[in-house]
């Protein structure tokens, strides 16, 4: 391979997980996981077929029940470990454990001893091939992540696995360090800060306490030092799935392996769905009888409670080992698919007394961080870690597709801003908060960052609810958006990393566009505001008029109605053919109606006080 093509090939980042593995890259388009939305998480399952075929990933997992004696899960657990140490785990494996060279653990298939670095190597190779197909360049170098507690033998076995996959290891990075890098933690200004990484995956739990040390100190990945680590190698999402099945069976036994697998599969699906739903139902066939199964959020919460308590025991131990109190922790980062559990999030927040970082997908954050480390090693993206001002304004969508900016471009971070809004429809019980980034006035020209719903608002007339939206960007550029309805106290929030997926060129273009289009955007925004406010005005006047028409002078009413008709027509025109509407004329007409309608509102108020309907 020529010098040039090596230079063009990126150093990818790989999260070689016990349950799932994934590959990511960080190039001019920013850090991203490869392999498409559906296939990005590849199950760490490998089948060695009798014909010599090696099948990796989703298919191997799916067909495991058919080929139990040929399918290997969790090879990571065995890397660099001795066979005698691993006997305890042999019951969890359908493939018998054997002893390879130097007493190392291996898997007995077709009378041969397959080593875990061959199995993990097959996973790495599959990831490499997928990434090459997507990027269209050969990939030879990777940053691979390993648990912080991996010893030399386990790290060496990981390197061997990479070599078997045709990859050279640019660096092995600790998983908690990679997760921190993904959040931009560890910039020079944060030296001395302590970060806890809470990682609850499929089969293991790890809690790691890192300290950020000044760049010039010789420690791994430049500036992260592991102060303490603890965990449980037999605690994860799989245990939760089994506990859910136990809850359903309530002591009774299941007939066949395939029925049990079906139950486990539904348990996992129900568990995941409960991240957003409050109840899940399904009918499954169990012991040849159709059974209606359901799981509620409350049931799941009580099933997971003892598991969470065990993780917190580890967290307590980590803090005690380092003689550090929860209040001395600057940041808590959530990693691993199981931290999507609502209860995990709330308990961890309670334990550490702060909101954990969860803006990035917890099952992708390690791979993203590894990719960032790869880009830094390749000398491509130093800028990623340097974010001292907001590169683009941050705001939300308002009625009519316009934007309201809460934090302006070039605002130094950390920073905070809030603004008040209300509803636009009567009896509206939920509002959508759509967070956008960019300088333009309308959302179609901005970048959409995320959406959430504030629900449970008591029905009130339009304009009465007091909605407050707060933006908080912290030192790492993590944006927390919170919406609150003051009268009822209902609140909802979201966390986002606005810098993700945004390249410098894009930011520059978005900024330049805003200048080019400033005039037309302003005009359109003004028209939208006029239209929205006029529509509400007209609605209120019509309502007042309906109540007190008889108490008013006929000529006044006729004039008022004529103005309302003209303004309504302008609203319609502004919506459909905005170019033909003169904002000045529109504004004048609206102001005229404001003045004329004072009387009808006065009479209506006097009327309702007399009628006793106010309050
Ligand atoms: P590992 O690091 O062990 O490879 P992952 O971080 O990929 O594992 O986590 C996999 C686990 O996350 C599985 O047990 C899966 O059931 C669980 N998981 C994924 N999504 C959710 C969710 N929405 N709610 C609860 N658990 C989830
Ligand atoms: Mg993991």
Coordinates of C-alpha atoms and ligand atoms in Angstrom, one line a residue:
X1 CA 0.0 0.0 0.0
X2 CA 1.4 3.4 -0.9
X3 CA 2.1 6.1 1.7
X4 CA -0.7 8.2 0.4
X5 CA -3.5 5.7 0.8
X6 CA -2.3 4.9 4.3
X7 CA -2.5 8.6 5.2
X8 CA -6.0 8.8 3.7
X9 CA -7.3 5.8 5.7
X10 CA -8.7 6.9 9.1
X11 CA -7.8 5.3 12.4
X12 CA -11.2 3.9 13.4
X13 CA -12.5 3.4 17.0
X14 CA -13.8 0.0 18.1
X15 CA -15.8 -0.8 21.2
X16 CA -15.1 -4.6 21.6
X17 CA -17.9 -5.3 24.0
X18 CA -19.0 -8.4 25.9
X19 CA -22.5 -8.3 24.5
X20 CA -22.3 -5.9 21.5
X21 CA -19.4 -4.5 19.5
X22 CA -19.3 -1.5 17.3
X23 CA -17.0 0.5 15.1
X24 CA -16.9 4.3 14.7
X25 CA -15.0 6.9 12.8
X26 CA -14.3 10.6 13.3
X27 CA -13.5 12.4 10.1
X28 CA -14.5 15.8 8.5
X29 CA -18.1 14.9 9.2
X30 CA -17.5 14.5 12.9
X31 CA -17.6 11.4 15.1
X32 CA -20.2 8.7 14.1
X33 CA -20.9 5.0 14.4
X34 CA -20.6 3.0 11.2
X35 CA -22.9 0.3 10.0
X36 CA -26.2 2.1 9.7
X37 CA -28.9 2.6 12.3
X38 CA -30.1 -1.0 12.6
X39 CA -26.9 -2.9 12.3
X40 CA -24.6 -0.5 14.2
X41 CA -24.7 -2.6 17.4
X42 CA -23.3 -6.0 16.4
X43 CA -23.9 -8.8 18.8
X44 CA -20.6 -10.2 20.0
X45 CA -21.6 -13.7 18.9
X46 CA -19.6 -16.0 16.6
X47 CA -20.5 -19.4 15.1
X48 CA -18.0 -21.8 13.8
X49 CA -19.8 -23.9 11.2
X50 CA -19.1 -27.5 10.5
X51 CA -18.2 -26.5 6.9
X52 CA -15.6 -24.0 8.2
X53 CA -17.8 -21.0 7.7
X54 CA -17.4 -18.4 10.5
X55 CA -20.7 -16.5 11.1
X56 CA -20.5 -13.3 13.1
X57 CA -23.1 -11.0 14.7
X58 CA -26.9 -10.9 14.6
X59 CA -27.3 -14.1 12.6
X60 CA -25.0 -16.1 14.9
X61 CA -27.0 -14.8 17.8
X62 CA -30.4 -15.5 16.2
X63 CA -29.5 -19.1 15.3
X64 CA -27.7 -19.9 18.5
X65 CA -30.5 -22.1 19.7
X66 CA -30.1 -24.3 16.6
X67 CA -26.2 -24.5 16.9
X68 CA -25.6 -24.2 20.7
X69 CA -22.4 -26.3 20.6
X70 CA -21.0 -24.1 17.8
X71 CA -21.9 -20.6 19.0
X72 CA -19.7 -18.5 21.3
X73 CA -20.9 -15.6 23.3
X74 CA -18.9 -13.3 25.6
X75 CA -15.4 -14.3 24.3
X76 CA -14.2 -11.1 25.8
X77 CA -14.5 -12.6 29.3
X78 CA -12.0 -15.3 28.3
X79 CA -9.3 -13.1 26.7
X80 CA -5.9 -13.8 28.3
X81 CA -7.5 -15.8 31.1
X82 CA -6.4 -19.3 32.3
X83 CA -8.8 -22.2 31.7
X84 CA -8.9 -23.1 35.4
X85 CA -10.1 -19.5 36.2
X86 CA -12.8 -19.8 33.7
X87 CA -14.4 -23.1 34.8
X88 CA -16.8 -21.1 36.9
X89 CA -18.2 -19.5 33.8
X90 CA -18.4 -22.8 31.8
X91 CA -22.1 -23.3 32.8
X92 CA -23.0 -20.1 31.1
X93 CA -21.4 -21.2 27.9
X94 CA -23.0 -23.8 25.6
X95 CA -19.6 -24.6 24.1
X96 CA -17.2 -26.6 26.4
X97 CA -14.2 -24.8 27.8
X98 CA -10.8 -26.4 26.9
X99 CA -7.2 -25.7 27.8
X100 CA -5.1 -24.1 25.1
X101 CA -1.3 -23.4 25.1
X102 CA 0.2 -22.1 28.4
X103 CA -3.0 -23.2 30.2
X104 CA -5.0 -20.5 28.5
X105 CA -8.8 -20.9 28.2
X106 CA -10.3 -21.8 24.9
X107 CA -13.5 -23.2 23.4
X108 CA -13.7 -26.8 22.3
X109 CA -15.3 -27.0 18.8
X110 CA -14.9 -30.0 16.5
X111 CA -12.2 -31.4 18.7
X112 CA -10.1 -28.3 18.3
X113 CA -9.4 -25.6 20.9
X114 CA -10.5 -22.2 19.5
X115 CA -8.8 -19.3 21.5
X116 CA -10.8 -16.3 22.6
X117 CA -8.5 -14.0 20.6
X118 CA -9.5 -15.9 17.5
X119 CA -13.2 -15.4 18.3
X120 CA -12.7 -11.7 19.2
X121 CA -10.5 -11.5 16.1
X122 CA -13.5 -12.7 14.0
X123 CA -15.6 -10.0 15.5
X124 CA -13.0 -7.3 14.8
X125 CA -12.6 -8.5 11.2
X126 CA -16.3 -8.3 10.6
X127 CA -16.4 -4.8 12.0
X128 CA -13.4 -3.8 9.8
X129 CA -15.1 -5.2 6.7
X130 CA -18.3 -3.4 7.4
X131 CA -16.4 -0.1 7.9
X132 CA -14.4 -0.6 4.8
X133 CA -17.5 -1.2 2.8
X134 CA -19.1 2.0 4.1
X135 CA -16.1 4.2 3.9
X136 CA -14.6 2.8 0.7
X137 CA -11.0 2.8 2.0
X138 CA -8.9 0.0 3.4
X139 CA -8.7 0.2 7.2
X140 CA -5.5 -1.0 8.9
X141 CA -5.3 0.9 12.2
X142 CA -7.7 1.1 15.1
X143 CA -8.1 2.4 18.6
X144 CA -9.6 -0.5 20.6
X145 CA -11.2 -0.1 24.0
X146 CA -10.7 -2.4 27.0
X147 CA -12.1 -2.3 30.5
X148 CA -9.9 -0.3 32.9
X149 CA -9.3 -3.4 35.0
X150 CA -7.9 -5.5 32.1
X151 CA -4.4 -6.8 33.1
X152 CA -1.4 -7.1 30.8
X153 CA -2.4 -10.6 29.6
X154 CA -5.9 -9.5 28.7
X155 CA -4.6 -6.4 26.9
X156 CA -2.1 -8.5 25.0
X157 CA -4.8 -11.0 24.0
X158 CA -6.8 -8.0 22.7
X159 CA -3.8 -7.0 20.6
X160 CA -3.6 -10.5 19.3
X161 CA -7.2 -10.5 18.4
X162 CA -6.7 -7.3 16.4
X163 CA -3.7 -8.8 14.6
X164 CA -5.9 -11.8 13.7
X165 CA -8.4 -9.3 12.2
X166 CA -5.7 -7.6 10.0
X167 CA -5.6 -4.5 12.3
X168 CA -2.8 -2.9 14.0
X169 CA -3.7 -1.3 17.4
X170 CA -2.9 2.5 17.3
X171 CA -3.7 2.5 21.0
X172 CA -5.7 0.5 23.6
X173 CA -7.8 2.9 25.5
X174 CA -9.7 2.3 28.7
X175 CA -13.5 2.2 28.1
X176 CA -14.2 4.9 30.8
X177 CA -11.5 7.1 29.2
X178 CA -13.1 6.7 25.8
X179 CA -16.5 7.6 27.2
X180 CA -15.0 10.8 28.8
X181 CA -13.3 11.7 25.5
X182 CA -16.6 11.5 23.7
X183 CA -18.0 14.2 26.0
X184 CA -15.0 16.3 25.5
X185 CA -14.0 15.8 29.1
X186 CA -10.3 16.4 29.9
X187 CA -9.6 19.7 28.3
X188 CA -6.7 21.5 30.0
X189 CA -9.0 23.8 32.0
X190 CA -10.5 20.8 33.8
X191 CA -7.3 19.5 35.4
X192 CA -8.0 18.1 38.9
X193 CA -11.6 17.3 38.2
X194 CA -12.9 13.8 39.1
X195 CA -15.2 11.9 36.8
X196 CA -17.2 8.8 37.6
X197 CA -18.1 6.5 34.7
X198 CA -21.0 4.2 35.5
X199 CA -21.1 1.4 32.9
X200 CA -23.9 -1.1 33.0
X201 CA -23.8 -3.3 29.9
X202 CA -25.3 -6.7 29.0
X203 CA -23.3 -8.9 31.3
X204 CA -21.0 -6.7 33.4
X205 CA -21.0 -3.6 35.5
X206 CA -18.0 -1.3 35.9
X207 CA -17.6 1.8 38.0
X208 CA -14.5 3.9 37.4
X209 CA -13.2 7.0 39.0
X210 CA -10.9 9.1 36.8
X211 CA -9.0 12.2 37.6
X212 CA -8.0 14.7 34.9
X213 CA -4.4 15.5 35.1
X214 CA -2.4 18.2 33.3
X215 CA -1.5 17.3 29.7
X216 CA 2.2 17.1 30.2
X217 CA 2.0 14.3 32.7
X218 CA 2.8 10.9 31.3
X219 CA -0.4 8.9 31.7
X220 CA -2.6 7.0 29.3
X221 CA -4.6 9.0 26.7
X222 CA -2.8 12.1 27.7
X223 CA -4.8 13.3 30.7
X224 CA -6.9 10.6 32.4
X225 CA -5.7 8.7 35.5
X226 CA -7.7 5.9 36.9
X227 CA -8.0 6.6 40.7
X228 CA -10.2 3.5 41.5
X229 CA -12.3 0.9 39.8
X230 CA -14.8 -1.6 40.9
X231 CA -17.5 -3.7 39.3
X232 CA -19.3 -7.0 39.0
X233 CA -18.5 -9.3 36.2
X234 CA -21.8 -11.1 36.6
X235 CA -24.3 -8.2 36.7
X236 CA -25.9 -6.7 33.6
X237 CA -29.0 -6.4 31.4
X238 CA -29.1 -10.2 30.8
X239 CA -29.6 -10.7 34.5
X240 CA -32.5 -8.3 34.4
X241 CA -34.0 -10.2 31.5
X242 CA -33.8 -13.4 33.5
X243 CA -35.4 -11.7 36.5
X244 CA -38.3 -10.5 34.4
X245 CA -38.9 -14.1 33.1
X246 CA -38.8 -15.3 36.8
X247 CA -41.4 -12.6 37.6
X248 CA -43.7 -13.9 34.9
X249 CA -43.3 -17.6 35.7
X250 CA -43.6 -16.9 39.4
X251 CA -42.1 -20.3 40.3
X252 CA -43.5 -22.5 37.6
X253 CA -41.1 -24.1 35.1
X254 CA -40.9 -23.7 31.4
X255 CA -41.0 -26.7 29.1
X256 CA -38.4 -26.3 26.4
X257 CA -35.2 -24.3 25.8
X258 CA -36.8 -22.5 22.8
X259 CA -39.8 -21.4 25.0
X260 CA -37.4 -20.0 27.5
X261 CA -35.5 -18.2 24.8
X262 CA -38.7 -16.8 23.5
X263 CA -39.6 -15.5 27.0
X264 CA -36.2 -14.0 27.4
X265 CA -36.4 -12.3 24.1
X266 CA -39.8 -10.8 25.0
X267 CA -38.5 -9.8 28.4
X268 CA -35.6 -7.9 26.7
X269 CA -38.0 -6.2 24.3
X270 CA -40.4 -5.2 27.0
X271 CA -37.6 -3.9 29.2
X272 CA -36.3 -1.7 26.3
X273 CA -39.7 -0.5 25.3
X274 CA -40.4 0.7 28.9
X275 CA -37.7 3.3 28.5
X276 CA -40.4 5.3 26.8
X277 CA -43.7 3.5 27.5
X278 CA -45.3 2.8 30.8
X279 CA -46.8 -0.6 29.9
X280 CA -46.1 -3.4 27.4
X281 CA -48.4 -6.4 26.5
X282 CA -47.8 -9.5 24.4
X283 CA -49.2 -12.9 24.0
X284 CA -46.6 -15.7 24.0
X285 CA -47.0 -19.5 23.7
X286 CA -45.6 -21.1 26.8
X287 CA -45.9 -24.8 27.7
X288 CA -48.1 -25.0 24.6
X289 CA -50.5 -22.6 26.2
X290 CA -51.0 -19.0 24.9
X291 CA -50.2 -16.7 27.8
X292 CA -50.9 -13.0 27.9
X293 CA -47.9 -11.3 29.4
X294 CA -47.5 -7.7 30.5
X295 CA -44.9 -5.6 32.2
X296 CA -45.4 -2.1 33.7
X297 CA -42.8 0.5 34.4
X298 CA -43.5 0.1 38.1
X299 CA -43.0 -3.7 38.0
X300 CA -39.8 -3.3 36.1
X301 CA -38.6 -0.7 38.6
X302 CA -39.0 -3.1 41.4
X303 CA -37.4 -5.9 39.5
X304 CA -34.3 -3.8 38.7
X305 CA -34.1 -2.2 42.2
X306 CA -31.9 -4.9 43.8
X307 CA -29.5 -4.9 40.8
X308 CA -29.2 -1.1 41.0
X309 CA -28.4 -1.5 44.7
X310 CA -25.6 -3.9 43.9
X311 CA -24.1 -1.3 41.4
X312 CA -24.3 1.4 44.1
X313 CA -22.4 -0.9 46.5
X314 CA -19.6 -0.9 43.9
X315 CA -19.8 2.9 43.5
X316 CA -19.5 3.3 47.3
X317 CA -16.5 1.1 47.3
X318 CA -14.8 3.1 44.5
X319 CA -15.4 6.4 46.4
X320 CA -14.1 4.9 49.6
X321 CA -11.0 3.4 47.9
X322 CA -10.1 6.9 46.7
X323 CA -11.4 8.6 49.9
X324 CA -13.6 10.8 47.9
X325 CA -17.2 12.1 48.7
X326 CA -19.9 12.2 46.1
X327 CA -19.8 16.0 46.2
X328 CA -16.2 15.9 45.0
X329 CA -17.3 14.4 41.7
X330 CA -17.5 16.9 38.9
X331 CA -19.3 14.7 36.4
X332 CA -21.0 11.4 36.1
X333 CA -21.1 9.7 32.7
X334 CA -23.6 6.9 31.9
X335 CA -22.4 4.1 29.6
X336 CA -23.9 0.8 28.5
X337 CA -27.3 -0.1 27.1
X338 CA -28.7 -0.9 30.5
X339 CA -28.3 2.8 31.7
X340 CA -31.3 3.5 29.4
X341 CA -33.4 2.1 32.3
X342 CA -35.3 5.1 33.7
X343 CA -34.8 3.8 37.2
X344 CA -31.0 3.5 36.8
X345 CA -30.8 7.1 35.7
X346 CA -32.8 8.4 38.6
X347 CA -31.0 6.3 41.2
X348 CA -27.6 7.2 39.9
X349 CA -28.6 10.9 39.9
X350 CA -29.8 10.6 43.5
X351 CA -26.6 8.7 44.6
X352 CA -24.2 11.3 43.2
X353 CA -26.4 14.3 43.8
X354 CA -26.2 15.5 40.2
X355 CA -27.6 14.9 36.8
X356 CA -25.5 12.3 34.9
X357 CA -24.3 12.9 31.3
X358 CA -26.5 11.0 28.9
X359 CA -26.7 13.2 25.9
X360 CA -24.8 10.6 23.8
X361 CA -26.3 7.1 23.2
X362 CA -25.0 5.1 26.2
X363 CA -24.3 2.1 24.0
X364 CA -22.3 4.1 21.4
X365 CA -20.4 6.6 23.6
X366 CA -17.4 4.3 24.1
X367 CA -17.0 3.7 20.3
X368 CA -17.4 7.4 19.6
X369 CA -14.7 8.3 22.1
X370 CA -12.4 5.6 20.6
X371 CA -12.9 7.2 17.2
X372 CA -12.1 10.6 18.6
X373 CA -8.9 9.2 20.1
X374 CA -8.1 7.7 16.7
X375 CA -8.6 11.1 14.9
X376 CA -6.4 12.8 17.5
X377 CA -3.7 10.1 17.0
X378 CA -3.9 10.6 13.2
X379 CA -3.5 14.3 13.7
X380 CA -6.9 15.0 12.1
X381 CA -9.0 16.6 14.7
X382 CA -7.5 18.5 17.6
X383 CA -10.2 21.0 17.5
X384 CA -12.8 18.6 18.8
X385 CA -11.7 19.1 22.3
X386 CA -11.4 22.8 22.2
X387 CA -14.8 24.4 22.5
X388 CA -14.8 27.7 24.4
X389 CA -17.6 29.5 22.7
X390 CA -20.8 28.3 21.1
X391 CA -20.1 28.0 17.3
X392 CA -23.8 28.5 16.4
X393 CA -26.8 29.9 18.2
X394 CA -29.1 27.6 20.1
X395 CA -32.9 28.0 20.2
X396 CA -36.3 26.4 19.9
X397 CA -39.0 26.2 17.3
X398 CA -41.9 28.5 17.8
X399 CA -45.3 28.7 16.1
X400 CA -45.2 28.9 12.3
X401 CA -41.8 27.2 12.0
X402 CA -39.9 30.3 13.2
X403 CA -37.1 30.0 15.8
X404 CA -36.5 31.8 19.1
X405 CA -32.8 31.9 19.9
X406 CA -32.0 31.6 23.6
X407 CA -28.2 31.5 23.4
X408 CA -26.4 33.4 20.7
X409 CA -23.4 32.4 18.6
X410 CA -20.0 33.1 20.2
X411 CA -21.5 33.1 23.7
X412 CA -18.7 31.8 26.0
X413 CA -19.4 28.5 27.7
X414 CA -20.6 27.6 30.3
X415 CA -23.7 29.7 29.9
X416 CA -27.4 29.7 30.8
X417 CA -30.5 31.4 29.4
X418 CA -34.3 31.1 29.8
X419 CA -37.3 32.4 28.0
X420 CA -41.1 32.4 28.6
X421 CA -43.6 31.1 26.1
X422 CA -47.2 30.1 26.1
X423 CA -49.5 27.8 24.2
X424 CA -51.2 28.7 20.9
X425 CA -54.3 26.5 21.1
X426 CA -57.1 26.3 23.7
X427 CA -57.0 23.3 26.1
X428 CA -53.5 22.3 24.8
X429 CA -52.2 19.7 27.3
X430 CA -48.8 19.1 25.7
X431 CA -46.2 21.2 23.9
X432 CA -43.4 20.0 21.7
X433 CA -40.0 21.5 22.4
X434 CA -37.9 21.3 19.3
X435 CA -34.3 22.3 19.9
X436 CA -32.4 23.8 17.0
X437 CA -29.0 25.2 16.1
X438 CA -28.2 27.9 13.6
X439 CA -28.4 31.5 12.7
X440 CA -31.3 31.5 10.4
X441 CA -34.8 32.5 11.4
X442 CA -36.7 29.4 10.3
X443 CA -36.2 25.9 11.4
X444 CA -35.9 24.4 7.9
X445 CA -32.6 26.3 7.6
X446 CA -31.3 25.3 11.0
X447 CA -30.0 22.0 12.4
X448 CA -32.4 20.0 14.4
X449 CA -30.8 18.8 17.6
X450 CA -33.6 17.0 19.3
X451 CA -37.3 17.1 20.4
X452 CA -39.1 16.4 23.6
X453 CA -42.7 16.8 24.8
X454 CA -43.9 18.5 27.9
X455 CA -47.0 16.7 28.8
X456 CA -49.6 16.8 31.6
X457 CA -50.4 20.5 31.3
X458 CA -53.9 21.1 32.7
X459 CA -56.2 22.3 29.9
X460 CA -56.2 26.1 29.8
X461 CA -57.2 28.7 27.2
X462 CA -54.4 29.5 24.6
X463 CA -51.9 32.0 26.0
X464 CA -52.6 31.3 29.6
X465 CA -50.0 28.5 30.5
X466 CA -46.7 29.9 31.6
X467 CA -44.0 27.9 29.9
X468 CA -40.5 28.5 30.8
X469 CA -37.7 27.0 28.7
X470 CA -34.2 27.0 30.1
X471 CA -31.0 26.3 28.2
X472 CA -27.8 25.3 30.1
X473 CA -24.6 24.7 28.3
X474 CA -21.9 23.4 30.6
X475 CA -18.1 23.5 30.3
X476 CA -18.0 20.5 28.0
X477 CA -20.6 21.9 25.6
X478 CA -23.3 19.5 26.8
X479 CA -26.6 21.3 26.5
X480 CA -29.5 20.6 28.9
X481 CA -32.9 21.9 27.9
X482 CA -35.6 22.0 30.5
X483 CA -39.2 23.1 30.0
X484 CA -41.5 23.9 32.9
X485 CA -45.1 25.0 33.1
X486 CA -45.3 27.3 36.1
X487 CA -48.9 27.1 37.0
X488 CA -49.0 23.2 37.2
X489 CA -45.3 22.6 37.9
X490 CA -45.0 19.9 35.2
X491 CA -41.5 19.7 33.7
X492 CA -39.5 17.8 31.1
X493 CA -35.9 17.9 29.9
X494 CA -33.4 16.6 27.3
X495 CA -29.7 16.5 27.1
X496 CA -27.8 17.1 23.8
X497 CA -24.3 17.4 22.5
X498 CA -24.7 20.2 19.9
X499 CA -21.1 19.9 18.6
X500 CA -21.7 16.3 17.5
X501 CA -22.0 15.7 13.8
X502 CA -21.2 19.3 13.1
X503 CA -18.1 20.1 11.1
X504 CA -16.3 23.4 11.1
X505 CA -17.1 23.9 7.4
X506 CA -20.8 23.4 8.1
X507 CA -20.8 25.8 11.0
X508 CA -19.0 28.4 8.8
X509 CA -21.5 27.9 6.0
X510 CA -24.5 28.2 8.3
X511 CA -23.1 31.4 9.6
X512 CA -22.4 32.8 6.1
X513 CA -25.9 31.8 4.9
X514 CA -27.5 33.7 7.8
X515 CA -25.8 36.9 6.5
X516 CA -26.9 36.3 2.9
X517 CA -30.5 35.7 3.9
X518 CA -30.7 38.1 6.8
X519 CA -33.1 40.5 5.2
X520 CA -35.6 38.0 3.7
X521 CA -35.4 35.9 6.9
X522 CA -36.2 38.9 9.1
X523 CA -39.2 39.9 6.9
X524 CA -40.5 36.3 7.0
X525 CA -40.1 36.1 10.8
X526 CA -41.9 39.4 11.2
X527 CA -44.8 38.2 9.1
X528 CA -45.0 34.9 11.0
X529 CA -45.1 36.8 14.3
X530 CA -47.8 39.2 13.0
X531 CA -49.8 36.3 11.7
X532 CA -49.6 34.2 14.9
X533 CA -50.4 37.2 17.2
X534 CA -53.2 38.5 14.9
X535 CA -54.8 35.1 14.8
X536 CA -54.9 34.9 18.6
X537 CA -56.2 38.6 18.8
X538 CA -59.0 37.8 16.4
X539 CA -60.0 34.7 18.3
X540 CA -60.2 36.6 21.6
X541 CA -62.2 39.5 20.1
X542 CA -64.6 37.0 18.5
X543 CA -65.1 35.3 21.8
X544 CA -65.7 38.6 23.6
X545 CA -68.0 39.8 20.9
X546 CA -70.1 36.6 21.1
X547 CA -70.8 37.4 24.7
X548 CA -71.5 41.1 24.7
X549 CA -72.6 41.9 21.2
X550 CA -76.0 43.2 22.4
X551 CA -74.4 45.6 24.8
X552 CA -72.5 47.3 22.0
X553 CA -73.3 49.9 19.4
X554 CA -74.2 48.3 16.0
X555 CA -72.0 50.6 13.9
X556 CA -69.0 49.9 16.2
X557 CA -69.6 46.1 15.9
X558 CA -69.8 46.4 12.1
X559 CA -66.6 48.3 11.9
X560 CA -64.8 45.9 14.2
X561 CA -66.0 42.9 12.2
X562 CA -64.8 44.5 9.0
X563 CA -61.3 45.0 10.4
X564 CA -61.3 41.4 11.6
X565 CA -62.2 40.1 8.1
X566 CA -59.5 42.2 6.5
X567 CA -56.9 41.0 9.0
X568 CA -57.9 37.4 8.7
X569 CA -57.5 37.7 4.9
X570 CA -54.0 39.1 5.5
X571 CA -53.1 36.2 7.8
X572 CA -54.2 33.7 5.2
X573 CA -52.3 35.5 2.5
X574 CA -49.2 35.8 4.7
X575 CA -49.3 32.0 5.2
X576 CA -49.7 31.1 1.6
X577 CA -48.1 33.8 -0.5
X578 CA -45.9 35.8 2.0
X579 CA -44.1 37.6 -0.8
X580 CA -47.2 39.6 -1.7
X581 CA -47.8 40.8 1.8
X582 CA -46.4 44.2 3.0
X583 CA -45.4 43.7 6.6
X584 CA -45.8 47.5 7.3
X585 CA -49.4 47.4 6.1
X586 CA -50.0 44.2 8.1
X587 CA -48.6 45.7 11.2
X588 CA -50.7 48.9 10.9
X589 CA -53.9 46.9 10.4
X590 CA -53.1 44.8 13.5
X591 CA -52.4 47.9 15.6
X592 CA -55.6 49.5 14.4
X593 CA -57.6 46.4 15.5
X594 CA -55.7 46.5 18.9
X595 CA -57.0 50.1 19.4
X596 CA -60.6 49.4 18.2
X597 CA -61.0 46.3 20.3
X598 CA -60.2 48.0 23.6
X599 CA -63.9 48.7 24.0
X600 CA -65.2 45.2 23.4
X601 CA -62.7 43.8 25.9
X602 CA -63.7 46.4 28.5
X603 CA -67.4 45.7 28.1
X604 CA -66.7 41.9 28.2
X605 CA -64.7 42.2 31.4
X606 CA -67.3 44.4 33.1
X607 CA -69.9 41.9 32.0
X608 CA -68.2 38.9 33.4
X609 CA -67.5 40.7 36.7
X610 CA -71.1 41.5 37.0
X611 CA -72.0 37.9 36.0
X612 CA -69.6 36.6 38.6
X613 CA -67.7 34.4 36.1
X614 CA -64.2 35.8 36.7
X615 CA -61.9 33.7 39.0
Ligands
LIG1 P1 -21.8 -4.6 26.6 O1 -21.0 -3.4 26.9 O2 -21.8 -5.6 27.6 O3 -21.4 -5.1 25.2 P2 -24.1 -2.9 25.9 O4 -23.6 -1.6 26.4 O5 -24.3 -3.0 24.4 O6 -23.3 -4.1 26.4 O7 -25.5 -3.2 26.6 C1 -26.3 -4.2 26.2 C2 -27.4 -4.4 27.2 O8 -28.2 -3.2 27.2 C3 -28.4 -5.5 26.9 O9 -28.6 -6.3 28.1 C4 -29.7 -4.8 26.5 O10 -30.8 -5.5 26.9 C5 -29.5 -3.5 27.3 N1 -30.4 -2.4 26.8 C6 -30.4 -1.9 25.6 N2 -31.3 -0.9 25.4 C7 -32.0 -0.9 26.6 C8 -33.1 -0.2 27.1 N3 -33.8 0.7 26.4 N4 -33.6 -0.4 28.4 C9 -32.9 -1.3 29.1 N5 -31.9 -2.0 28.7 C10 -31.4 -1.8 27.5
LIG2 MG1 -19.6 -1.9 27.0

